[in-house]
Coordinates of C-alpha atoms in Angstrom, one line a residue:
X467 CA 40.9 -6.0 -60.6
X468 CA 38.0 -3.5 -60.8
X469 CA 38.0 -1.7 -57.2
X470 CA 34.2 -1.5 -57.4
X471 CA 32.3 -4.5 -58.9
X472 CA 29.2 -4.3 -61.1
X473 CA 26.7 -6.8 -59.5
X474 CA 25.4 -9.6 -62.0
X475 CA 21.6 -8.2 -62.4
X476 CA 22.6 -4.7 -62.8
X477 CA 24.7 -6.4 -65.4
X478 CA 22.0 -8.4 -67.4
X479 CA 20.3 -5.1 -66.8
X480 CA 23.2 -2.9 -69.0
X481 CA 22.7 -5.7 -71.4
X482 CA 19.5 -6.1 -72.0
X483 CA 19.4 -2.5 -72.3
X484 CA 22.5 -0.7 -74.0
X485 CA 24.2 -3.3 -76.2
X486 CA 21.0 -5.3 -77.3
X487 CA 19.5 -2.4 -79.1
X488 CA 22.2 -2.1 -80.8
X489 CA 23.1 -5.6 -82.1
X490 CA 19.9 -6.0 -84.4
X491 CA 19.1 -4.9 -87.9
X492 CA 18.3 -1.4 -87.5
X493 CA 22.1 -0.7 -87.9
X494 CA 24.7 -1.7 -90.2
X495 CA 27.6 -3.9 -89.3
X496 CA 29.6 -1.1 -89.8
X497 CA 27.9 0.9 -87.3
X498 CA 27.4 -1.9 -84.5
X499 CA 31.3 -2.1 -85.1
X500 CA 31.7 1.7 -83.9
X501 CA 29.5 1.0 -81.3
X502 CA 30.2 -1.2 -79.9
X503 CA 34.0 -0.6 -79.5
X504 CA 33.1 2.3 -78.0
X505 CA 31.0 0.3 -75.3
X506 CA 34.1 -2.1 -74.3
X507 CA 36.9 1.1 -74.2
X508 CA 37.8 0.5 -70.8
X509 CA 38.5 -3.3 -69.9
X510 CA 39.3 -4.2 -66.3
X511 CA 42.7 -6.3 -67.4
X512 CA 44.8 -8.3 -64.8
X513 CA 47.5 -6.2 -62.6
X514 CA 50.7 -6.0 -64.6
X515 CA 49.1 -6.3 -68.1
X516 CA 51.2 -6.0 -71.2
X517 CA 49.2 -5.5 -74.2
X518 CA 51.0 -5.1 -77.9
X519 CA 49.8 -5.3 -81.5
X520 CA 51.5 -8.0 -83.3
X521 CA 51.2 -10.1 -86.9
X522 CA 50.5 -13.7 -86.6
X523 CA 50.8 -15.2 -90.3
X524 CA 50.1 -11.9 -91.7
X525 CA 47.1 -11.2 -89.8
X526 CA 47.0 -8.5 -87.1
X527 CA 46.3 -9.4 -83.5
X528 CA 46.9 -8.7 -79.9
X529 CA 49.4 -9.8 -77.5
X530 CA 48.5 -10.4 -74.1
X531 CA 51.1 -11.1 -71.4
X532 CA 50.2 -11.3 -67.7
X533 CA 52.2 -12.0 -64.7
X534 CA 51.3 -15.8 -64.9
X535 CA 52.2 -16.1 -68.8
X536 CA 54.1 -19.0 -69.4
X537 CA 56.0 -18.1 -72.8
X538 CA 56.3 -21.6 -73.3
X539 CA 52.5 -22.1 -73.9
X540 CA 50.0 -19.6 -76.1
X541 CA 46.6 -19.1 -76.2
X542 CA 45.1 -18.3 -79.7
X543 CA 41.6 -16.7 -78.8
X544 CA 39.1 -16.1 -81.3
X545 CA 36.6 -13.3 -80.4
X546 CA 32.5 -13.6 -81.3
X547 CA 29.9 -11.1 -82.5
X548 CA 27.8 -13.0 -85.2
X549 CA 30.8 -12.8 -87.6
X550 CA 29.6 -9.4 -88.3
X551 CA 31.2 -7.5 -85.1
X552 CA 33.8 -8.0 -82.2
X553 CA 37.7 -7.1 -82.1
X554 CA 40.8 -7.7 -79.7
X555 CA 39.6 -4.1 -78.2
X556 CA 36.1 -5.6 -77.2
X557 CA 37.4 -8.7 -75.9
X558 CA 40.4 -8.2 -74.2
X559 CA 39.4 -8.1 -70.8
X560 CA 37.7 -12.0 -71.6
X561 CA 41.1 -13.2 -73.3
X562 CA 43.6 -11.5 -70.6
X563 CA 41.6 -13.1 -67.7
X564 CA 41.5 -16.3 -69.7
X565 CA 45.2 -16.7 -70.4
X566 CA 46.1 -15.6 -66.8
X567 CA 44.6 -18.5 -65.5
X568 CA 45.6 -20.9 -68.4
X569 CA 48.9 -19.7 -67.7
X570 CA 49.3 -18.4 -71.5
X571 CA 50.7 -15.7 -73.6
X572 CA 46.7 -14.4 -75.2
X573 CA 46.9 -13.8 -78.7
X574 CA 43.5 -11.9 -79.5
X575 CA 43.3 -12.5 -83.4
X576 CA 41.7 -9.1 -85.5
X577 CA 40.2 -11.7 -88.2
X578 CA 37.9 -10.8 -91.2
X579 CA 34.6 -9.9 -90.6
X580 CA 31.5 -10.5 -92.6
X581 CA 29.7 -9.1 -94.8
X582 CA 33.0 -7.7 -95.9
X583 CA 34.8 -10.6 -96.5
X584 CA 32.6 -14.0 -95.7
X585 CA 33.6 -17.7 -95.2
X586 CA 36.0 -18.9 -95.7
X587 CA 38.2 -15.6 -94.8
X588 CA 38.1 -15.9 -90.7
X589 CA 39.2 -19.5 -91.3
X590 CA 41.9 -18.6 -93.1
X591 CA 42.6 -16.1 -90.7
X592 CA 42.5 -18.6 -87.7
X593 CA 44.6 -21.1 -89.7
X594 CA 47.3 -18.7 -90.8
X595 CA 47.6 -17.6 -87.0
X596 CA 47.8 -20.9 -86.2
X597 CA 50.6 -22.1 -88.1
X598 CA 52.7 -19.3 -87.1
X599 CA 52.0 -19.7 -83.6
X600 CA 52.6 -23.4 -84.2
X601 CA 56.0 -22.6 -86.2
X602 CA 57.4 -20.8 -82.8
X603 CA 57.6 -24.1 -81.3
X604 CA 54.9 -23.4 -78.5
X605 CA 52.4 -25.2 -76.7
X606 CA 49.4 -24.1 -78.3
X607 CA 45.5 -24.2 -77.2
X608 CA 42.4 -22.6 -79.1
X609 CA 39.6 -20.6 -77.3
X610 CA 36.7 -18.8 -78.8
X611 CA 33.4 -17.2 -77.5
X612 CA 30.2 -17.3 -79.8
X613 CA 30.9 -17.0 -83.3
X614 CA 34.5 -17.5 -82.3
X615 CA 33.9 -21.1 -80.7
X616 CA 32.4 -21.6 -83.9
X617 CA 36.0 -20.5 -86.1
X618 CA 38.2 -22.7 -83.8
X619 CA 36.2 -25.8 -84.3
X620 CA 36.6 -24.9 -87.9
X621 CA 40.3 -24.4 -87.4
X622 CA 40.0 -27.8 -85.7
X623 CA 38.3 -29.7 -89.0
X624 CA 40.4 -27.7 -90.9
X625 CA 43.5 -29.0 -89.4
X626 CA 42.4 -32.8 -89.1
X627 CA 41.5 -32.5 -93.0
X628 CA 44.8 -30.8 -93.9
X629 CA 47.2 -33.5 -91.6
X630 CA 48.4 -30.8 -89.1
X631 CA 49.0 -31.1 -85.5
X632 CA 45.7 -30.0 -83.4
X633 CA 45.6 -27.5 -80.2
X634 CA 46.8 -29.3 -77.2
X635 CA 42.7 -28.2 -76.0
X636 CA 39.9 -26.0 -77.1
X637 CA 37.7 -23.9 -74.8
X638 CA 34.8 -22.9 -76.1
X639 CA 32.3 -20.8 -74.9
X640 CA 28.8 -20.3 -76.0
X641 CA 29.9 -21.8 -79.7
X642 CA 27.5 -20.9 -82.3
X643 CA 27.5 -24.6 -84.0
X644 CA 24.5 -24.1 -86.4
X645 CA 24.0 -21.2 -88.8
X646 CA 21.0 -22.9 -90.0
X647 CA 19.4 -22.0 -86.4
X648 CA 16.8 -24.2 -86.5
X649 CA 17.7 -25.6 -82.9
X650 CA 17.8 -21.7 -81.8
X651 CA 15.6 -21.9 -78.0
X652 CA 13.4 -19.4 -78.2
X653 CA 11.7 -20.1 -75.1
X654 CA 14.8 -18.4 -73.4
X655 CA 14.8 -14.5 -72.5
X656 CA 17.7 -13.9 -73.4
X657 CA 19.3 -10.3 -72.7
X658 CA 21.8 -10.0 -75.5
X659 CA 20.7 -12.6 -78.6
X660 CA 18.0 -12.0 -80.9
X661 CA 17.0 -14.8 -83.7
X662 CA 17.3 -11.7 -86.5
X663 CA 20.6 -10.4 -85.1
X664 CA 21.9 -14.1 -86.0
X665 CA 20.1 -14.8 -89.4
X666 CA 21.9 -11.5 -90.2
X667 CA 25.1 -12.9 -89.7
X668 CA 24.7 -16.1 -90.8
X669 CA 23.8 -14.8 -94.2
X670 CA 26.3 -12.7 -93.8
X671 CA 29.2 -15.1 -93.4
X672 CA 28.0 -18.0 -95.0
X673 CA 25.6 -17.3 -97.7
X674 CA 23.1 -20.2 -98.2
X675 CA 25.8 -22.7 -97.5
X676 CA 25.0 -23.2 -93.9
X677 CA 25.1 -26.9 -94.1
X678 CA 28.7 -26.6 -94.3
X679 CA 30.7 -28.3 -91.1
X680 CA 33.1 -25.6 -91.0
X681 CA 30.6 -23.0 -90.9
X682 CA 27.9 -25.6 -88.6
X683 CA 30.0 -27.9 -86.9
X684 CA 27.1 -29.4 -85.0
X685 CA 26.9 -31.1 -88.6
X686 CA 30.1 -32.3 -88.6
X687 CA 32.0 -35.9 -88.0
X688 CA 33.2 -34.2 -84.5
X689 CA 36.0 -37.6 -84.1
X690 CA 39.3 -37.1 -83.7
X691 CA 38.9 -33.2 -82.3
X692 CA 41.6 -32.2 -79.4
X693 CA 40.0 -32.1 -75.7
X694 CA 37.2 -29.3 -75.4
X695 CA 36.6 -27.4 -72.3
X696 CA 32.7 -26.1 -73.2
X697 CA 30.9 -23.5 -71.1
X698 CA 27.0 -22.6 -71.7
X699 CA 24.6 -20.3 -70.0
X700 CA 21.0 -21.0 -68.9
X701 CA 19.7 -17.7 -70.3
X702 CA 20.8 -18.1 -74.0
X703 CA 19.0 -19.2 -76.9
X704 CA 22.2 -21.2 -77.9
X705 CA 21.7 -23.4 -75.0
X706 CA 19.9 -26.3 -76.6
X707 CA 22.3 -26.8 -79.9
X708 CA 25.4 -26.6 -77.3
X709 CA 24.4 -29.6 -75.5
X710 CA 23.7 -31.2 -78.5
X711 CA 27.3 -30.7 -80.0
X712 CA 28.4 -31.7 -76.5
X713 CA 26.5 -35.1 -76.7
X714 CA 27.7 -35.5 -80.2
X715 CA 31.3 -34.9 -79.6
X716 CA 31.1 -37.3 -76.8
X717 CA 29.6 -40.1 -78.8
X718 CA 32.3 -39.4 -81.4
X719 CA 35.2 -40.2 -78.5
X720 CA 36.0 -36.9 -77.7
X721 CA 36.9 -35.8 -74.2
X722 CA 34.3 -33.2 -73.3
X723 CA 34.3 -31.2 -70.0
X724 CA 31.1 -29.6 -69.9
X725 CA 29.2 -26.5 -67.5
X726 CA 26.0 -25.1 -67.3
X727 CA 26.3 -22.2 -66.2
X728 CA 23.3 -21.0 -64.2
X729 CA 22.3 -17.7 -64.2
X730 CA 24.4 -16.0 -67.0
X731 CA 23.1 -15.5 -70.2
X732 CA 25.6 -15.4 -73.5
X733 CA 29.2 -14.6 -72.9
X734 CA 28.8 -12.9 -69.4
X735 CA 32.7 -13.5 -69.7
X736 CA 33.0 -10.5 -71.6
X737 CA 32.6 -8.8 -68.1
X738 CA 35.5 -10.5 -66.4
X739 CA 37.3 -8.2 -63.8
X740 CA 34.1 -5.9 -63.7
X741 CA 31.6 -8.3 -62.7
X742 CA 32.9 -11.2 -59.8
X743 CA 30.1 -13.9 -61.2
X744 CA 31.8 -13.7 -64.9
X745 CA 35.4 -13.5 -63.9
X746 CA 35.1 -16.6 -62.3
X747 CA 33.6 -18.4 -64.7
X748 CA 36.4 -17.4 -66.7
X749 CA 38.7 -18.7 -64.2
X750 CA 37.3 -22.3 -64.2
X751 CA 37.9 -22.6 -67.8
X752 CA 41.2 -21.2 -67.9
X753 CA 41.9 -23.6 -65.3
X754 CA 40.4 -26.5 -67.1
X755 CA 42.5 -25.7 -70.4
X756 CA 45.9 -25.9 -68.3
X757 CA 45.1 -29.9 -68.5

């Protein structure tokens, strides 16, 4: 753990300041890339980490192994940034913490990022890591922040519609469940998102097709998903469209476990092991995705 801990406002603060300026228009994806990964250099990781760089179905990823790993059960965790941005490097810290108290191995998958290469490629990235995980003959569960909770609901729907066996769970945090945006709350201040960060990579990744339930899957028939562990924040703009997916997977029979959490704003998890507010919160979902 991080011998000196960042306090939650000065947090927000670094935020609001340093990494939303940069997540906007004025760059190129290419560019916020760089940046960034340069930002998230030095994660705080779990005492004891392992980290390697393996290939899961042909695409690349990172291993995470912690001193509670059971190699029995793996965590497949799919990283967010608008399909535009993110990698293992800028979410490792999120995805060790996560699978330490899930009691996983992490794999962090490196999938295809927009404008590049647009939907369906991160699916087919999430569902080729999938299978391979699945062909070891491990427990698996799905997790993805933002864009990411997005791809594993896909993964999900993509699984149900091809006859394979789901994730034992899903955690999802934040999921972006609507490129169309139209329930985006703008009424919240929120220190990272900004409505023409997302309609960047919404276009992006899925064109004009946003109607599409394995690019929207708030506009999806949610039945028959695996158990979802959901976490929200009160400062996001995603807020709203979350608890609506949460209310619609529950009317569709779906176990839901949902938190609010007040507070934090979009993926404060990404500051687990630095900040004691986020690592927590990562805690009580790891915990709920052991079952």
């Amino acid at each position: 753990m991080a011998l000196v801990q960042v306090p939650l406002p000065l947090a927000r603060l670094l935020v609001r300041r340093v990494v939303k300026p940069v997540l906007g228009t004025r760059l190129s994806p290419q560019r916020q890339r760089q940046a960034i990964d340069a930002l998230m250099r030095f994660p705080i990781l779990p005492k004891g980490t392992r980290v390697d760089v393996v290939d899961l179905g042909g695409v690349p990823a990172e291993r995470v192994v912690t001193a509670a790993s059971n190699p029995g059960r793996a965590l497949l965790y799919l990283h967010g940034g608008a399909y535009l941005v993110g990698s293992p490097r800028t979410h490792r810290a999120a995805a060790a913490h996560l699978g330490h108290a899930a009691g996983t191995v992490g794999y962090v998958l490196d999938y295809r990022l927009a404008p590049e290469h647009p939907y369906p490629a991160a699916v087919e990235d999430a569902l080729a890591a999938y299978r391979a995980l699945l062909a070891t003959g491990v427990d698996v569960v799905v997790a993805g922040d933002s864009a990411g909770g997005g791809l594993a609901l896909a993964l999900a729907l993509r699984l149900r519609a091809e006859g394979l066996a789901q994730s034992s769970a899903i955690g999802l945090v934040s999921p972006w469940v609507d490129l169309g945006l139209d329930g985006l709350d703008e009424t919240v201040d929120d220190p990272l998102l900004s409505r023409g960060w997302l309609e960047l990579g919404a276009s992006s990744y899925a064109g004009g097709d946003v109607a599409n339930p394995e690019v929207s899957p708030l506009r999806a028939d949610l039945a028959g998903l695996p158990r979802l562990v959901v976490q929200a924040a009160s400062e996001e703009m995603f807020r709203t469209d979350v608890e609506r997916f949460v209310a619609a997977a529950r009317a569709a029979g779906v176990e839901v476990a949902y938190e609010r959490l007040e507070g934090h704003w979009h993926v404060t998890h990404l500051f687990a092991g630095m900040v004691r507010e986020a690592t927590e919160v990562v805690q009580r979902l790891g915990r709920g995705l052991r079952g």
